[in-house]
Short mmCIF file of C-alpha atoms in Angstrom, two decimals:
data_model
loop_
_atom_site.label_atom_id
_atom_site.label_comp_id
_atom_site.label_asym_id
_atom_site.label_seq_id
_atom_site.Cartn_x
_atom_site.Cartn_y
_atom_site.Cartn_z
CA MET A 1 -15.41 33.91 13.94
CA THR A 2 -17.76 31.18 15.04
CA GLU A 3 -15.86 28.79 17.30
CA LEU A 4 -16.92 25.29 18.21
CA THR A 5 -15.63 23.96 21.51
CA ALA A 6 -15.12 20.29 22.21
CA SER A 7 -16.59 18.82 25.37
CA PRO A 8 -15.70 15.28 26.42
CA THR A 9 -18.61 12.87 26.45
CA LEU A 10 -18.92 9.34 27.77
CA THR A 11 -20.65 6.76 25.65
CA THR A 12 -21.19 3.02 26.04
CA THR A 13 -22.85 2.35 22.70
CA THR A 14 -20.97 0.31 20.11
CA THR A 15 -21.26 0.38 16.35
CA THR A 16 -20.52 -2.25 13.76
CA VAL A 17 -17.65 -1.21 11.53
CA VAL A 18 -16.68 -3.14 8.42
CA PRO A 19 -13.03 -4.22 8.76
CA ALA A 20 -10.62 -2.47 6.40
CA ILE A 21 -9.09 -5.86 5.56
CA THR A 22 -12.02 -8.00 4.51
CA ALA A 23 -11.47 -11.73 4.30
CA GLN A 24 -14.10 -14.38 4.92
CA ASP A 25 -12.80 -15.48 8.31
CA ASP A 26 -12.42 -11.85 9.33
CA ILE A 27 -16.15 -11.34 8.71
CA ASP A 28 -17.01 -14.56 10.53
CA ASP A 29 -14.89 -13.69 13.56
CA GLN A 30 -16.31 -10.13 13.56
CA PHE A 31 -13.57 -7.96 15.04
CA PRO A 32 -14.75 -4.44 14.14
CA HIS A 33 -13.18 -3.16 17.37
CA ILE A 34 -9.69 -3.20 18.81
CA GLN A 35 -8.72 -6.63 20.11
CA ALA A 36 -6.03 -7.79 22.53
CA PHE A 37 -2.57 -8.38 21.04
CA GLN A 38 -3.47 -6.42 17.92
CA ASN A 39 -1.14 -3.89 16.33
CA VAL A 40 -2.42 -0.32 16.38
CA LEU A 41 -1.11 2.99 15.05
CA ILE A 42 -1.51 5.75 17.64
CA HIS A 43 -1.82 9.28 16.20
CA MET A 44 -0.70 11.79 18.84
CA PRO A 45 -1.55 15.51 19.10
CA SER A 46 1.92 16.52 17.89
CA GLY A 47 1.26 14.81 14.57
CA ASN A 48 3.66 11.95 15.31
CA VAL A 49 2.54 8.35 14.93
CA LYS A 50 3.49 5.54 17.30
CA PHE A 51 3.15 1.83 16.63
CA VAL A 52 2.06 -0.28 19.62
CA ASN A 53 0.97 -3.83 20.30
CA LEU A 54 -1.89 -3.84 22.78
CA LYS A 55 -1.15 -6.43 25.45
CA PRO A 56 -3.62 -6.82 28.32
CA ASN A 57 -2.62 -5.60 31.79
CA THR A 58 0.03 -3.24 30.40
CA SER A 59 0.33 0.53 30.07
CA VAL A 60 1.10 2.44 26.87
CA SER A 61 3.32 5.51 27.22
CA MET A 62 2.96 8.49 24.87
CA GLY A 63 5.79 10.51 26.37
CA LYS A 64 4.83 13.96 27.55
CA PHE A 65 1.19 13.34 26.60
CA GLY A 66 0.76 10.79 29.35
CA THR A 67 0.12 7.07 29.76
CA PHE A 68 -3.03 5.01 29.38
CA GLN A 69 -3.98 1.44 30.20
CA ALA A 70 -4.18 -0.93 27.25
CA ASP A 71 -7.21 -2.65 28.78
CA ASN A 72 -9.17 0.61 28.50
CA LEU A 73 -8.61 0.72 24.72
CA ILE A 74 -9.26 -2.97 24.01
CA GLY A 75 -12.82 -3.41 22.79
CA GLN A 76 -13.16 0.22 21.63
CA PRO A 77 -13.73 1.23 17.97
CA PHE A 78 -10.93 2.30 15.66
CA GLY A 79 -10.81 5.89 14.43
CA LEU A 80 -12.30 7.65 17.46
CA SER A 81 -10.30 10.20 19.44
CA TYR A 82 -9.71 9.44 23.12
CA GLU A 83 -8.56 11.68 25.95
CA ILE A 84 -6.45 10.70 28.98
CA TYR A 85 -8.17 12.45 31.89
CA ASP A 86 -6.55 11.14 35.09
CA GLN A 87 -3.35 9.67 36.50
CA ASN A 88 -4.72 6.13 36.39
CA GLY A 89 -4.60 6.06 32.58
CA SER A 90 -8.34 6.24 32.14
CA ILE A 91 -9.56 7.33 28.73
CA ARG A 92 -12.82 8.65 27.31
CA PRO A 93 -13.91 9.40 23.74
CA THR A 94 -13.95 13.05 22.67
CA LYS A 95 -15.66 14.92 19.89
CA ASN A 96 -13.57 15.85 16.89
CA TRP A 97 -13.13 19.54 16.17
CA ALA A 98 -15.28 20.66 13.24
CA LEU A 99 -14.19 23.20 10.67
CA ALA A 100 -15.10 26.66 11.87
CA THR A 101 -16.37 29.51 9.74
CA VAL A 102 -13.66 32.16 9.40
CA GLU A 103 -14.82 35.75 9.06
CA GLU A 104 -13.05 38.09 6.68
CA THR A 105 -10.96 40.67 8.50
CA THR A 106 -8.65 43.53 7.62
CA ALA A 107 -6.53 43.11 10.75
CA ASN A 108 -2.82 42.34 10.41
CA ASN A 109 0.09 41.36 12.63
CA GLN A 110 2.35 44.33 11.94
CA THR A 111 2.09 45.89 15.41
CA ILE A 112 2.30 42.64 17.38
CA LEU A 113 5.37 42.08 19.55
CA ASP A 114 6.33 38.43 19.16
CA ASN A 115 8.39 37.82 22.30
CA SER A 116 8.03 36.33 25.79
CA ALA A 117 6.94 39.69 27.26
CA VAL A 118 3.45 39.37 25.74
CA GLN A 119 2.73 36.36 27.99
CA THR A 120 1.89 37.59 31.48
CA LEU A 121 2.13 34.10 32.99
CA THR A 122 5.57 33.36 34.38
CA HIS A 123 7.54 30.23 33.56
CA GLU A 124 6.84 28.83 37.05
CA GLU A 125 3.09 29.37 36.63
CA ILE A 126 3.08 27.64 33.27
CA GLU A 127 5.01 24.66 34.68
CA LYS A 128 2.52 24.46 37.52
CA LEU A 129 -0.33 24.35 35.00
CA LYS A 130 1.43 21.49 33.21
CA GLU A 131 1.77 19.56 36.47
CA GLU A 132 -1.91 20.06 37.23
CA GLY A 133 -2.73 18.78 33.77
CA LEU A 134 -0.56 15.67 34.20
CA LYS A 135 -2.24 14.94 37.53
CA GLY A 136 -5.65 15.24 35.91
CA ASN A 137 -6.70 18.14 38.11
CA MET A 138 -7.06 20.51 35.17
CA ASP A 139 -8.38 19.94 31.69
CA ALA A 140 -6.08 20.74 28.77
CA ASN A 141 -8.67 23.12 27.31
CA GLU A 142 -8.63 25.08 30.58
CA ILE A 143 -4.86 25.43 30.37
CA ILE A 144 -5.09 26.68 26.78
CA GLN A 145 -7.82 29.14 27.77
CA LYS A 146 -5.62 30.55 30.55
CA MET A 147 -2.73 30.90 28.09
CA VAL A 148 -4.98 32.80 25.68
CA GLU A 149 -6.38 35.11 28.39
CA SER A 150 -2.91 35.98 29.66
CA HIS A 151 -1.61 36.82 26.16
CA SER A 152 -1.61 40.62 25.97
CA GLU A 153 -1.39 40.74 22.15
CA PHE A 154 -3.87 37.96 21.36
CA SER A 155 -6.77 40.31 20.58
CA LYS A 156 -4.65 42.11 17.98
CA LYS A 157 -3.98 38.94 15.99
CA THR A 158 -5.86 38.07 12.84
CA GLU A 159 -8.33 35.22 12.95
CA TYR A 160 -5.83 33.05 11.12
CA SER A 161 -3.07 33.83 13.64
CA LYS A 162 -5.41 33.13 16.55
CA ALA A 163 -6.28 29.72 15.10
CA LYS A 164 -2.60 28.88 14.54
CA TYR A 165 -1.71 29.95 18.09
CA ILE A 166 -4.46 27.78 19.61
CA GLN A 167 -3.47 24.87 17.39
CA ARG A 168 0.13 25.06 18.60
CA LYS A 169 -1.02 24.99 22.22
CA LYS A 170 -3.28 22.02 21.52
CA LYS A 171 -0.33 20.03 20.16
CA LYS A 172 1.55 20.90 23.33
CA PHE A 173 -1.06 20.37 26.06
CA LEU A 174 -3.87 18.15 24.74
CA LYS A 175 -3.67 14.51 25.81
CA VAL A 176 -5.84 13.24 22.98
CA PHE A 177 -4.87 10.36 20.69
CA THR A 178 -6.53 8.43 17.87
CA PRO A 179 -6.01 4.65 17.30
CA VAL A 180 -5.91 3.80 13.59
CA ARG A 181 -6.22 0.35 12.05
CA PRO A 182 -3.03 -0.81 10.26
CA THR A 183 -3.91 -0.89 6.57
CA LEU A 184 -1.81 -0.69 3.44
CA SER A 185 -2.31 3.08 3.28
CA SER A 186 -1.58 3.83 6.95
CA ILE A 187 1.42 1.47 7.16
CA THR A 188 2.97 2.84 3.95
CA LYS A 189 2.60 6.43 5.14
CA TYR A 190 3.98 5.49 8.57
CA PHE A 191 7.19 3.95 7.20
CA PHE A 192 7.61 6.51 4.40
CA THR A 193 7.63 9.23 7.06
CA LYS A 194 9.60 7.43 9.78
CA ASN A 195 12.02 5.17 7.88
CA PRO A 196 11.71 5.45 4.08
CA ASP A 197 14.89 3.42 3.48
CA LYS A 198 13.18 0.38 5.02
CA ILE A 199 10.65 0.32 2.17
CA LYS A 200 13.07 1.58 -0.52
CA ASN A 201 11.33 4.98 -0.61
CA LEU A 202 8.19 3.39 -2.07
CA ARG A 203 5.44 6.01 -1.77
CA ILE A 204 1.75 5.20 -1.46
CA ASP A 205 0.81 6.61 -4.89
CA THR A 206 3.57 4.62 -6.60
CA LEU A 207 2.48 1.49 -4.76
CA SER A 208 -1.12 1.96 -5.92
CA GLN A 209 0.09 2.39 -9.51
CA LEU A 210 2.15 -0.80 -9.14
CA LEU A 211 -0.87 -2.82 -8.02
CA GLY A 212 -2.96 -1.47 -10.86
CA MET A 213 -0.32 -2.14 -13.54
CA ALA A 214 0.19 -5.68 -12.23
CA ASN A 215 -3.59 -6.31 -12.39
CA ILE A 216 -3.71 -7.72 -8.86
CA HIS A 217 -7.11 -9.20 -8.00
CA ALA A 218 -8.63 -12.13 -6.15
CA HIS A 219 -7.82 -15.66 -7.35
CA SER A 220 -4.61 -14.50 -9.04
CA LYS A 221 -1.29 -16.36 -8.97
CA VAL A 222 1.43 -13.74 -8.50
CA LEU A 223 5.22 -14.05 -8.45
CA VAL A 224 6.94 -11.38 -6.31
CA VAL A 225 10.59 -10.46 -5.72
CA ASP A 226 10.35 -8.07 -2.78
CA ASP A 227 13.17 -6.26 -0.95
CA THR A 228 10.91 -3.63 0.64
CA GLN A 229 10.70 -5.61 3.90
CA GLY A 230 7.48 -7.24 2.71
CA LEU A 231 5.51 -4.09 1.84
CA ILE A 232 4.76 -5.25 -1.71
CA VAL A 233 3.83 -8.75 -0.54
CA ALA A 234 1.53 -7.24 2.10
CA ALA A 235 -0.05 -4.97 -0.52
CA VAL A 236 -0.73 -7.89 -2.86
CA ALA A 237 -2.12 -9.98 0.01
CA GLU A 238 -4.47 -7.21 1.12
CA ARG A 239 -5.70 -6.63 -2.44
CA MET A 240 -6.36 -10.36 -3.00
CA GLY A 241 -8.16 -10.70 0.33
CA GLY A 242 -7.05 -14.25 1.02
CA PHE A 243 -8.07 -15.71 -2.36
CA GLY A 244 -5.25 -16.74 -4.68
CA THR A 245 -1.55 -17.59 -4.47
CA ILE A 246 1.46 -15.38 -3.75
CA LEU A 247 4.96 -16.76 -4.23
CA GLY A 248 7.85 -14.65 -2.99
CA LEU A 249 11.49 -15.14 -4.00
CA HIS A 250 14.03 -13.80 -1.52
CA GLU A 251 17.71 -13.77 -0.61
CA GLY A 252 19.01 -15.92 2.23
CA GLU A 253 17.46 -19.02 3.74
CA SER A 254 14.48 -17.20 5.31
CA HIS A 255 12.47 -14.22 4.10
CA ASN A 256 12.51 -10.79 5.72
CA TYR A 257 8.89 -9.75 5.25
CA ASP A 258 8.84 -7.79 8.49
CA ILE A 259 5.87 -5.57 7.55
CA LEU A 260 3.54 -8.57 7.45
CA ARG A 261 3.51 -8.65 11.25
CA TYR A 262 2.18 -5.07 11.37
CA MET A 263 -0.89 -5.79 9.26
CA ASN A 264 -3.00 -7.96 11.63
CA PHE A 265 -3.52 -10.43 8.78
CA SER A 266 -5.64 -13.46 9.57
CA LYS A 267 -4.47 -17.03 8.97
CA HIS A 268 -6.72 -17.18 5.91
CA ILE A 269 -4.65 -14.45 4.26
CA LEU A 270 -1.24 -15.61 5.50
CA ASP A 271 -1.83 -19.12 4.13
CA THR A 272 -1.83 -17.72 0.58
CA ILE A 273 1.79 -16.52 0.92
CA HIS A 274 4.59 -18.93 -0.01
CA THR A 275 8.32 -18.26 -0.18
CA VAL A 276 11.32 -19.78 -1.95
CA PRO A 277 14.95 -18.63 -1.51
CA PHE A 278 16.93 -17.89 -4.68
CA SER A 279 19.38 -20.60 -3.68
CA ARG A 280 16.60 -23.20 -4.04
CA ALA A 281 15.06 -21.81 -7.24
CA ASP A 282 16.96 -24.14 -9.59
CA PRO A 283 14.79 -27.00 -10.90
CA ALA A 284 17.88 -29.18 -11.20
CA ASP A 285 18.38 -29.15 -7.43
CA PRO A 286 16.43 -31.86 -5.58
CA ASP A 287 14.18 -31.16 -2.62
CA ASP A 288 15.60 -31.38 0.87
CA ALA A 289 16.14 -34.99 1.88
CA TRP A 290 13.62 -36.29 4.38
CA GLU A 291 13.03 -39.74 5.78
CA ASP A 292 9.95 -40.63 7.75
CA LYS A 293 10.53 -42.53 10.95
CA THR A 294 8.99 -45.91 11.49
CA GLU A 295 6.27 -46.55 14.07
CA GLU A 296 8.80 -48.18 16.40
CA GLU A 297 11.09 -45.14 16.19
CA LEU A 298 8.19 -42.75 16.81
CA LYS A 299 7.18 -44.64 19.95
CA GLU A 300 10.65 -44.13 21.40
CA LEU A 301 10.52 -40.32 20.99
CA THR A 302 9.77 -38.07 23.93
CA ASP A 303 7.07 -35.41 23.73
CA ASN A 304 9.58 -32.65 22.94
CA ALA A 305 11.34 -34.79 20.36
CA MET A 306 8.01 -35.66 18.75
CA ARG A 307 7.03 -31.99 18.48
CA SER A 308 10.42 -31.18 16.97
CA TYR A 309 10.08 -34.04 14.47
CA LEU A 310 6.60 -32.97 13.38
CA ARG A 311 7.73 -29.35 13.08
CA ARG A 312 10.68 -30.27 10.84
CA LYS A 313 8.49 -32.56 8.76
CA LYS A 314 5.94 -29.80 8.24
CA ALA A 315 8.70 -27.35 7.24
CA ALA A 316 10.07 -29.81 4.67
CA GLU A 317 6.61 -30.32 3.17
CA VAL A 318 6.02 -26.57 2.96
CA LYS A 319 9.37 -26.00 1.22
CA ALA A 320 8.69 -28.76 -1.29
CA HIS A 321 5.20 -27.41 -2.00
CA SER A 322 6.51 -23.86 -2.52
CA ARG A 323 9.16 -25.06 -4.98
CA LYS A 324 6.53 -27.02 -6.89
CA LEU A 325 4.38 -23.87 -7.18
CA LEU A 326 7.34 -22.04 -8.71
CA PHE A 327 8.35 -24.77 -11.16
CA ASP A 328 4.76 -25.37 -12.28
CA GLY A 329 4.70 -21.79 -13.58
CA GLY A 330 1.48 -20.35 -14.93
CA PHE A 331 1.76 -17.08 -12.98
CA ASP A 332 -0.63 -14.22 -13.75
CA GLY A 333 1.82 -11.44 -12.93
CA LEU A 334 5.39 -10.67 -11.94
CA ILE A 335 6.46 -7.88 -9.59
CA ILE A 336 10.15 -7.14 -9.01
CA SER A 337 11.82 -4.87 -6.48
CA SER A 338 15.35 -6.15 -6.04
CA SER A 339 18.86 -4.92 -5.33
CA TYR A 340 20.02 -7.12 -8.22
CA ALA A 341 20.03 -5.88 -11.80
CA PRO A 342 16.34 -6.08 -12.85
CA GLU A 343 17.06 -7.57 -16.27
CA THR A 344 18.94 -10.53 -14.76
CA VAL A 345 16.01 -11.37 -12.49
CA LEU A 346 13.59 -10.87 -15.36
CA GLN A 347 15.50 -13.18 -17.68
CA TYR A 348 15.45 -15.97 -15.12
CA LEU A 349 11.75 -15.69 -14.18
CA THR A 350 10.22 -15.05 -17.62
CA LYS A 351 9.70 -18.77 -18.26
CA TYR A 352 7.34 -19.04 -15.28
CA LEU A 353 4.98 -16.31 -16.50
CA ASN A 354 1.90 -16.93 -18.66
CA GLY A 355 1.40 -15.10 -21.93
CA SER A 356 -0.40 -11.75 -22.05
CA ARG A 357 0.46 -11.16 -18.40
CA PRO A 358 1.92 -7.95 -16.92
CA VAL A 359 5.39 -7.41 -15.50
CA VAL A 360 6.10 -4.45 -13.18
CA ILE A 361 9.54 -3.52 -11.83
CA TYR A 362 10.07 -0.88 -9.12
CA SER A 363 13.22 1.09 -8.40
CA TYR A 364 13.86 4.38 -6.68
CA HIS A 365 16.49 5.20 -9.33
CA LYS A 366 15.50 5.56 -12.96
CA GLU A 367 18.94 4.55 -14.21
CA ALA A 368 18.50 1.05 -12.78
CA LEU A 369 15.44 0.55 -15.00
CA LEU A 370 16.95 1.85 -18.25
CA SER A 371 19.03 -1.27 -18.95
CA ALA A 372 16.03 -3.48 -18.16
CA SER A 373 13.86 -1.37 -20.47
CA HIS A 374 16.37 -1.71 -23.32
CA TRP A 375 16.53 -5.47 -22.79
CA MET A 376 12.73 -5.78 -22.85
CA ARG A 377 12.47 -3.74 -26.06
CA LYS A 378 15.01 -6.00 -27.80
CA SER A 379 13.49 -9.20 -26.44
CA GLU A 380 10.82 -11.13 -28.33
CA ASP A 381 9.17 -12.03 -25.02
CA TYR A 382 7.90 -8.57 -24.06
CA LEU A 383 5.89 -5.70 -25.50
CA GLN A 384 5.08 -2.13 -24.44
CA ALA A 385 8.04 -1.59 -22.11
CA ASP A 386 7.49 1.79 -20.49
CA ILE A 387 8.99 3.72 -17.55
CA THR A 388 6.65 5.97 -15.56
CA GLU A 389 6.82 8.19 -12.49
CA SER A 390 3.79 9.33 -10.50
CA SER A 391 3.47 12.70 -8.83
CA LEU A 392 1.92 13.33 -5.43
CA ARG A 393 1.27 16.76 -3.91
CA GLN A 394 -0.20 17.17 -0.46
CA TYR A 395 -2.49 20.06 0.43
CA GLN A 396 -3.21 21.84 3.66
CA VAL A 397 -6.99 22.04 3.98
CA LEU A 398 -8.09 24.72 6.46
CA PRO A 399 -10.88 27.32 6.35
CA GLY A 400 -9.70 30.06 4.00
CA ARG A 401 -6.13 28.69 3.97
CA THR A 402 -6.13 25.77 1.55
CA HIS A 403 -2.86 25.55 -0.37
CA PRO A 404 -0.17 23.01 -1.29
CA GLU A 405 2.27 22.15 1.46
CA MET A 406 5.69 23.75 1.19
CA ASN A 407 7.75 20.64 2.01
CA MET A 408 7.04 17.43 0.12
CA SER A 409 8.89 14.34 -1.07
CA ALA A 410 10.72 14.83 -4.36
CA SER A 411 10.03 11.38 -5.78
CA GLY A 412 8.27 8.15 -4.91
CA GLY A 413 10.28 5.96 -7.30
CA TYR A 414 9.88 4.73 -10.87
CA LEU A 415 7.97 1.84 -12.43
CA LEU A 416 8.90 -0.19 -15.50
CA SER A 417 5.95 -2.10 -16.92
CA GLY A 418 5.64 -4.48 -19.83
CA LEU A 419 3.50 -7.29 -21.27
CA ARG A 420 4.69 -10.86 -21.53
CA VAL A 421 4.09 -12.48 -24.93
CA ILE A 422 4.69 -16.03 -26.16
CA ASN A 423 6.95 -16.15 -29.20
CA CYS A 424 5.44 -18.86 -31.45
CA GLU A 425 6.12 -19.81 -35.07
CA PHE A 426 3.95 -18.24 -37.78
CA ASP A 427 1.46 -20.60 -39.48
CA PRO A 428 1.37 -19.68 -43.22
CA SER A 429 -1.79 -21.72 -43.78
CA LEU A 430 -3.76 -19.05 -41.98
CA ALA A 431 -2.73 -16.24 -44.37
CA PRO A 432 -4.64 -17.32 -47.61
CA ALA A 433 -7.82 -17.96 -45.67
CA SER A 434 -7.63 -14.54 -44.12
CA ASP A 435 -6.86 -12.89 -47.48
CA ASN A 436 -9.72 -14.66 -49.27
CA ASN A 437 -12.07 -13.70 -46.48
CA ARG A 438 -11.20 -10.01 -46.90
CA ARG A 439 -11.52 -10.28 -50.71
CA GLY A 440 -14.93 -11.91 -50.40
CA LYS A 441 -16.19 -9.14 -48.14
CA LYS A 442 -14.95 -6.51 -50.61
CA ARG A 443 -16.69 -8.28 -53.55
CA LYS A 444 -19.98 -8.48 -51.63
CA ALA A 445 -19.79 -4.79 -50.84
CA GLU A 446 -19.25 -3.89 -54.51
CA THR A 447 -22.10 -6.16 -55.61
CA LYS A 448 -24.47 -4.57 -53.14
CA LYS A 449 -23.52 -1.11 -54.39
CA THR A 450 -23.91 -1.78 -58.14
CA GLY A 451 -26.74 -4.30 -57.90
CA GLU A 452 -24.87 -6.58 -60.28
CA GLU A 453 -22.95 -9.65 -59.22
CA ASN A 454 -19.59 -10.07 -60.86
CA THR A 455 -18.41 -13.68 -60.55
CA GLU A 456 -15.14 -13.22 -62.47
CA PRO A 457 -11.99 -12.86 -60.40
CA VAL A 458 -10.36 -9.47 -60.34
CA SER A 459 -7.17 -10.82 -61.85
CA THR A 460 -9.06 -12.17 -65.00
CA GLU A 461 -10.71 -8.78 -65.63
CA MET A 462 -7.37 -7.01 -65.44
CA ASP A 463 -5.79 -9.48 -67.91
CA ALA A 464 -8.62 -8.89 -70.44
CA MET A 465 -8.17 -5.15 -70.24
CA ALA A 466 -4.45 -5.50 -70.83
CA SER A 467 -4.92 -7.72 -73.93
CA GLU A 468 -7.27 -5.22 -75.63
CA ALA A 469 -4.97 -2.26 -75.06
CA THR A 470 -2.95 -0.86 -78.00
CA PRO A 471 0.86 -0.85 -77.89
CA LEU A 472 0.86 2.90 -77.24
CA GLU A 473 -1.64 2.53 -74.45
CA THR A 474 0.34 -0.36 -73.05
CA SER A 475 3.60 1.57 -73.07
CA SER A 476 1.96 4.59 -71.52
#
C-alpha cells in the first residue's frame, strides 16, 4: 500500500475565488475570502458540522478538537483545511489527504483479537498523549503513529482494516477543520441532517427538482408560500441572483424566513424579496392608515422621535408596495409549501398567475397532494397535474470500497406540478379559415402529384358521381 502523509505547510499567497453566490455587487465588493461577521459552516474531523458567525476578537470553540481565534480565519479562503497547532488558537493550512493506491491482499481478520489487550499503551498513557496534543506539544499525527506502533495486532489487519483504524483515530485526535461557504446546497444538507423538521424534510434533490419545475431564472416574478423557514425563498433568491421579484405570503404579521440570515446574502439580493401576510392579502382591505406630519410638527420632534417616525413611515411604504405587487398579478410562477390544504391556497392565488406558467406544490406526505391533484384535473385553469418523487442514494467512495451507504433517508418529499392556462371563449370564426387552409394544401398536393389542376370543389364531384349511379349501385 502506497501511503501519502500530510505535512502542514505555511503559505501567505492568496487566490481569487469566484463567489458561490454571484450578484453584481458581490463581484464589485470582491469578497472571495472569509470576512468579519460572516456566517460560516465549520466541518470538523468527526464529520459533524457547526454553524458559526465570525466576530472579530472572539474565539470559536470546537469542543474536544480545540479552540481557535476568529481573527486568524478572517481573510482566509473558503474550502481549505486548517489545523489548530497551539494553545493560543493559531491555525495553519494543511494539505488534504489524497486517495491512496490499495494493493490487493489475501489477508483476513479472522485471527485478530479485537479487545483492549491488543493496545500496549495504558489508559493513563493515552490520556497523557491527549493532554500533550491539546497543549500543542505533540502533533496529532504523532499520537496516531504511537497508537499504531503500540497495537500488537495491527500488522495482521488487512489494508482496508488498517485504513479504517487510522481513519477512526484521525476523527478522534486530529484538530483539523474546513470552513465552507453557506450556499443552498450546504445549508440544505446541514439542516436536513441536523433538524429536518425545520425545513419540512425538504431534501436537496427535491429542492433542485422544485426549482427546475418552477422555471426559476433571473428577471422572473415569483409568488411563494413558504413554511420551510425560508429555505424555498432563499433557494429562489440564490437562483435569480438579485434580478427579479420574489413575493412571499406568510402567516402572522411578520415572516419567519430564518434561513435567509444564514446565506450571507447581499443587500442587492435581499431587496428583491417582498412579503405580505395572509391577513392583508384581501384586495378589499385598505392599506394601513398613515398621515404625514407637517413641517411644524417635524421640527418639534426629538432625534429619537424623528428616527422612529421615519422608520414607521418606511415600513408603511414597504407594506403598501408589497400589497400592490400582489394585486397587480402577472407572476411567472407559483410555489407552495404550506400547512394549509394546498388546493385552498391554490384556488385563492390562481388569479394572480399569468397563463402558461408553472405551479409547483411541495409536501412531505403524498396524501396531502392527492386532493389538490384531483382539484387541478377537474379545474379548467390547469393542465398536466402530476405528482412526482425523486430518489437520492449516497455512495461511499474509497479506494476499492465504493458502494452505496447502508443508512439513507427514506424520502425527500413529493412535488405536485401543473401548468396554468387561461380559460377563454372559443372564436368560431377561426374554424372555417383553418379548415379551408388545410383543404387548399391538400388540393395543391394532389395537383402536384397528378400534374393536372382540378378547380372543381370536392363536394361537386361527389354529387355528379351520385347522379350517374344506377338505383342498384346507389342502394349498394
